[in-house]
XYZ file of C-alpha atoms in Angstrom:
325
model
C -6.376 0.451 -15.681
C -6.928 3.862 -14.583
C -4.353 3.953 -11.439
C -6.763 5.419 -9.432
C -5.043 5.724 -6.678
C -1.468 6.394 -7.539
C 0.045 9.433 -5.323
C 1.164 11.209 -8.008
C -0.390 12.684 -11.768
C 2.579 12.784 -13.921
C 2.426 10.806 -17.223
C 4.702 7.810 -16.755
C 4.217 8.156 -13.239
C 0.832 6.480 -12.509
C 1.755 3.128 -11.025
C 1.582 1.680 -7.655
C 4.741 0.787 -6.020
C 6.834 3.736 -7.194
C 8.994 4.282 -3.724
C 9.036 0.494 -3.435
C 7.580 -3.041 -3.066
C 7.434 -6.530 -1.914
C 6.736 -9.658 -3.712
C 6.535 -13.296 -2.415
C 7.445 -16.468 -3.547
C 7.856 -15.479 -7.314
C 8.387 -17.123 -10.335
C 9.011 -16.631 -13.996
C 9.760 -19.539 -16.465
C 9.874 -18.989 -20.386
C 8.893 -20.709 -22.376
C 7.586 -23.236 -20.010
C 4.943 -21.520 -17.319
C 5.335 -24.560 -15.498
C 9.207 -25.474 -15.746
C 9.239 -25.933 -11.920
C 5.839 -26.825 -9.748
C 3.973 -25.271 -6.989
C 5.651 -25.593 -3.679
C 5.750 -24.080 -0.020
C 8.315 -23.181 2.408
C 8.601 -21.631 5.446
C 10.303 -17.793 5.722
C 13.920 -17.795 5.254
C 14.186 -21.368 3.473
C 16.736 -20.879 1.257
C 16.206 -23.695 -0.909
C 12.493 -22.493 -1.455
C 13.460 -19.174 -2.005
C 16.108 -20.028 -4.426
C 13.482 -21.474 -6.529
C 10.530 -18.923 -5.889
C 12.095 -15.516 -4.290
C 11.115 -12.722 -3.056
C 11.247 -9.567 -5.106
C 11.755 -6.664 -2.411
C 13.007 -3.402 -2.870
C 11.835 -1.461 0.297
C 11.984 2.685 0.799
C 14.495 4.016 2.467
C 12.653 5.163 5.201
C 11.502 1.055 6.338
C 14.468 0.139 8.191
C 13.156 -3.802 9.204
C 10.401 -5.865 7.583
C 9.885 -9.258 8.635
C 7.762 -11.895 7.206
C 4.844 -13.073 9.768
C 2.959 -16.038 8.042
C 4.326 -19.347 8.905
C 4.207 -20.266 4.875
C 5.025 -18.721 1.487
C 3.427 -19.863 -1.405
C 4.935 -20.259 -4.913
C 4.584 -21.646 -8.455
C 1.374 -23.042 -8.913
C -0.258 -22.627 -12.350
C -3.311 -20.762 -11.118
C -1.154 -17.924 -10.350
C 0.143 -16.755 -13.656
C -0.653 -12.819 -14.284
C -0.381 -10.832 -17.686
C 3.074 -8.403 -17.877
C 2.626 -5.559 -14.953
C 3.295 -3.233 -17.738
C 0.201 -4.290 -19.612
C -2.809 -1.984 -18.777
C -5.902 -2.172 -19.361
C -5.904 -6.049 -19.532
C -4.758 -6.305 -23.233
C -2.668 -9.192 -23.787
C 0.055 -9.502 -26.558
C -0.303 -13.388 -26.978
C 2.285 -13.404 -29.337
C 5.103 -11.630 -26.888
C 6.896 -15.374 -27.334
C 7.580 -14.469 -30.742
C 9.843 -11.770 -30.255
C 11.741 -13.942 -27.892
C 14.836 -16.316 -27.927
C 14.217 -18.782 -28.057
C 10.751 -18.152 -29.730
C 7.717 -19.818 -28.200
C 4.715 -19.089 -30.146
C 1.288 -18.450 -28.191
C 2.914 -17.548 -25.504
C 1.836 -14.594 -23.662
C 4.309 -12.006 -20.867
C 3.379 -13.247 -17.498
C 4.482 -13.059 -13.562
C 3.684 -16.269 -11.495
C 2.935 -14.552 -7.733
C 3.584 -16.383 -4.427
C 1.425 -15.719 -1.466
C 1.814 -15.707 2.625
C -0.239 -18.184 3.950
C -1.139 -20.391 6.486
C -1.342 -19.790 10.298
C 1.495 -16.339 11.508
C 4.462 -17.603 13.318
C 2.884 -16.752 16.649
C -0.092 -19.176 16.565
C -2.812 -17.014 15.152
C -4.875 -19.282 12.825
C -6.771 -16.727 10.117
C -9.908 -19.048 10.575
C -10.492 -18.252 14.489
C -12.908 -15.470 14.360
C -12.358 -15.118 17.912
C -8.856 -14.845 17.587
C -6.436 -12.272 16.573
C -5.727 -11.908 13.009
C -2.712 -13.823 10.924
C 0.227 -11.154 10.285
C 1.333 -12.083 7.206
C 4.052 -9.092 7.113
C 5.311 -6.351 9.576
C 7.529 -3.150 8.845
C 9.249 -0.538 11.215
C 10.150 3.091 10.137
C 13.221 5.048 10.429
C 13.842 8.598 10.814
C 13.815 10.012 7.730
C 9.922 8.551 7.270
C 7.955 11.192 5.209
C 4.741 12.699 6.677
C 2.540 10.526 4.688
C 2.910 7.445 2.696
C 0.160 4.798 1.043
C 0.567 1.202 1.563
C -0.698 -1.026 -0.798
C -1.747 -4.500 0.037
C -1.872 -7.228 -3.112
C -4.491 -9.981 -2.469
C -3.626 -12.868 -4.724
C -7.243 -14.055 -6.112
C -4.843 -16.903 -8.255
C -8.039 -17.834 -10.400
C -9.555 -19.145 -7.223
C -11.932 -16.995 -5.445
C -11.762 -19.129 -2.394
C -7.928 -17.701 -1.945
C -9.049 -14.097 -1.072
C -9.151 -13.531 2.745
C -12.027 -12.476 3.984
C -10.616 -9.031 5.812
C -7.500 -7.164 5.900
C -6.034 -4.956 9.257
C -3.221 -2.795 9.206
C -2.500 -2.010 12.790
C 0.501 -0.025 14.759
C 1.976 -2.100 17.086
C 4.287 -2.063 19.952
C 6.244 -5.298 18.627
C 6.355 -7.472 15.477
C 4.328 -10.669 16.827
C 3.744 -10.401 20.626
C 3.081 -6.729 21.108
C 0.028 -5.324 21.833
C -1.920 -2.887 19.067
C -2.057 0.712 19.844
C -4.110 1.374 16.652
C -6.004 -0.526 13.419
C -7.870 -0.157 10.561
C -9.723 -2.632 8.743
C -10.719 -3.284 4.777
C -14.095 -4.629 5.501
C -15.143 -7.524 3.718
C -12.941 -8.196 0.718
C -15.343 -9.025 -2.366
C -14.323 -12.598 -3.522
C -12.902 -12.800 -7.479
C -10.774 -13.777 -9.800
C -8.811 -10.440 -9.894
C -5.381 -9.174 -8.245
C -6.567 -6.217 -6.343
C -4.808 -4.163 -4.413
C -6.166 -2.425 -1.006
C -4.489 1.062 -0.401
C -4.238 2.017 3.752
C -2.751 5.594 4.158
C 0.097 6.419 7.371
C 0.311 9.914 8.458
C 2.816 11.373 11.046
C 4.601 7.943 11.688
C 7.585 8.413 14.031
C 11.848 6.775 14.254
C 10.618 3.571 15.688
C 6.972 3.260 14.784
C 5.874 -0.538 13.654
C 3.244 -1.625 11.507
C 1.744 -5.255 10.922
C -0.577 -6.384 8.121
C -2.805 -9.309 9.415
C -5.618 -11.540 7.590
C -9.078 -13.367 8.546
C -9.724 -15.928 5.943
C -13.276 -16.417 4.461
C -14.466 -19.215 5.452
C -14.012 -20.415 8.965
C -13.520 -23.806 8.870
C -10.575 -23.815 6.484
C -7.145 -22.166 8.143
C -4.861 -22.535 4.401
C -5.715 -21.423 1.044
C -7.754 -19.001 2.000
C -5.965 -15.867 2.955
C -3.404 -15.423 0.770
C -1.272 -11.934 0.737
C 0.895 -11.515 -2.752
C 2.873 -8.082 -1.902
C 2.963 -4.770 -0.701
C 3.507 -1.178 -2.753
C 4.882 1.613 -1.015
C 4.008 5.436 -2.498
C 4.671 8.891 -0.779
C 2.255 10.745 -0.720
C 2.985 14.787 -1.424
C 2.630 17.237 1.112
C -0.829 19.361 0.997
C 0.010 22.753 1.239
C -1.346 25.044 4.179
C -4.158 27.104 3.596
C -3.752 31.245 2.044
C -4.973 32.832 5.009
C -5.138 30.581 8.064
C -2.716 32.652 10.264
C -3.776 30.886 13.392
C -2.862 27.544 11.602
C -6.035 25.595 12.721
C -7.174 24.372 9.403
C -9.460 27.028 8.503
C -9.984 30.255 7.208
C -12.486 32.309 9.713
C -12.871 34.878 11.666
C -10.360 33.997 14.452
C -7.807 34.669 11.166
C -9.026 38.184 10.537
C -8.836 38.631 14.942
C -4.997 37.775 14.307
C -4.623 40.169 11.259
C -6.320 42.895 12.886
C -4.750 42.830 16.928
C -1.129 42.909 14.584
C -1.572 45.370 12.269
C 0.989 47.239 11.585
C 3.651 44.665 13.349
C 6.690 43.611 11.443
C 7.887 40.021 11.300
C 9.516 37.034 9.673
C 8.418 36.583 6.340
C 5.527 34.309 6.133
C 5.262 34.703 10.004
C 1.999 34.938 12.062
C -0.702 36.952 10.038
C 1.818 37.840 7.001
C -0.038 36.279 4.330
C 2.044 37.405 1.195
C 5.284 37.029 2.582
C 6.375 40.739 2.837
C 7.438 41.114 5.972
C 4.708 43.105 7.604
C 1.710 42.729 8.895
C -1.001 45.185 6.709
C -3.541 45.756 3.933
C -1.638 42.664 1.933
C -2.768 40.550 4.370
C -6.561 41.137 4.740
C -6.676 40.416 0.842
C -4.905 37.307 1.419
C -7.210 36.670 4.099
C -10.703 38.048 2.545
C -9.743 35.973 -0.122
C -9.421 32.606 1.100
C -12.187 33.039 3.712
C -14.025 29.920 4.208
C -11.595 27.638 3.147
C -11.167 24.224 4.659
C -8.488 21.553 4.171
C -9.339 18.563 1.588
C -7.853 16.100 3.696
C -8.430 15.027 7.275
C -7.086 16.750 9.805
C -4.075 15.246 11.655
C -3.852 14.476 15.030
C -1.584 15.834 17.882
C 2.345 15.479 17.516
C 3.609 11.465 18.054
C 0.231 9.954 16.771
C -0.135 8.260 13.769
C -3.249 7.955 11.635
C -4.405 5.119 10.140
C -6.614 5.555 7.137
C -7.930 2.536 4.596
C -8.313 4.490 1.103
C -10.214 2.224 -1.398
C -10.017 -0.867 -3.537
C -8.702 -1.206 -7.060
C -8.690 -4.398 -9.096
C -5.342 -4.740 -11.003
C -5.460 -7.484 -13.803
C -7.469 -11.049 -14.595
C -5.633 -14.150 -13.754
C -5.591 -16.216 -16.680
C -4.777 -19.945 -16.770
């Protein structure tokens, strides 16, 4: 797989997940896939989750999470996925070899849970007048960086009928009965027999700020099985640097620039400060060359939106790995 949208280039570095994750309702049995079979619970059954848990190892900056979906999925045979650390979908069907005990023909393989069902709060995935199904909500801390990309696992479990039909990440003012100051939506999800994962990006989230993930299933008539959530990924994205010669900090590199260079000629000030494009200290011929050079330029990202407003922004798809039975 090409890791298309990881947040960061460095060889070894390309994953998804790499600040942290959650996973629902797992399960891994060697050498039988099926030691222990497909169940449900509700959140925070501890018998359930002693036999399927969840795998979650959240940032530092997500200071609550809480589980929305009245149901967690796990251990049912449809769900078995090749070795995250297998790219590319190349399978090593004799992994079981190398094992102890060996089993031969036996391939590496995660069995993923999902969040299912209605949300604790009575929102049925299959009204499409209602309000969507949270399946999982988060709230930040202080120390949240200026940007970070969620990732949202849809668990296809061999079944195309298990893919919901549309995912929304929305900022809310509560974890269930709050209203939505903000969403964004994936559009239709394309139905098949794939783990994909849909990337949402969160700038200039603030101490406090909460965040829901919520489902509409496919087909209307059917509330369960159908709108399935596997996990979440959690990647920071790096700071974009500002732009050489945009001394009136507005995104751009125009005129109004050379206007600030020009009515402070001369001037001496903080390094870096106002029109002092290379740092010196002074306002003066350094800085029109700094300024003459960039002219023109414009940011590569959107632009971000006044101080204590967060952006919500759905990046793209990108199909993970086959299930195989």
């Amino acid at each position: 797989m090409n890791n298309t949208f990881a947040a960061v280039d460095e060889p070894g570095q390309r994953y998804y997940g790499r600040d942290g994750y959650a996973l629902f309702g797992t399960r891994f049995d060697y050498p039988n896939a099926n030691a222990a079979p497909g169940s449900s619970g509700a959140p925070g059954d501890t018998f359930f989750e002693s036999l399927f848990p969840n795998l979650i190892d959240l940032p530092d900056f997500i200071v609550d999470s809480q589980i929305l979906a009245s149901k967690v999925v796990g251990g049912y045979g449809y769900v078995l996925i090749d070795d995250p650390q297998i790219t590319a979908g190349i399978v090593d069907f004799q992994w079981g070899e190398s094992q102890s005990p060996q089993s031969f023909g036996q391939r590496p393989y995660v069995k993923l849970g999902i969040l299912d069902g209605w949300d604790q709060f009575g929102n049925d995935p299959a009204n499409v007048d209602g309000l969507p199904a949270g399946r999982w909500g988060f709230e930040v801390g202080a120390d949240t960086p200026a940007s970070f990309r969620l990732g949202v696992m849809v668990d296809g479990t061999d079944n195309a009928n298990f893919v919901p039909g549309e995912i929304f990440l929305a900022n809310v003012t509560a974890l269930g009965s709050g209203s939505v100051n903000d969403f964004v939506s994936s559009g239709a999800i394309p139905s098949n027999r794939f783990v994909d994962m849909h990337f949402f990006d969160i700038s200039d989230a603030q101490e406090g700020d909460l965040f829901a993930v919520g489902v509409k299933s496919r087909d209307g008539a059917i509330s369960f099985g159908n709108s399935g959530i596997s996990g979440f990924s959690f990647d920071i994205l790096p700071e974009v640097a500002g732009l050489a010669g945009d001394y009136t900090g507005d995104g751009k590199v125009d005129a109004a620039d050379y206007t600030m260079w020009r009515d402070t000629y001369g001037d001496s000030v903080a390094a870096g400060a106002g029109a002092d494009g290379d740092g010196d200290g002074a306002i003066g011929d350094g800085d029109y060359t700094v300024w003459a050079e960039g002219y023109g330029g414009v940011p590569s990202t959107i632009a971000v939106p006044e101080p204590g407003a967060v952006t919500l922004c759905l990046v793209l798809l990108a199909g993970l790995a086959s299930r195989r039975q």
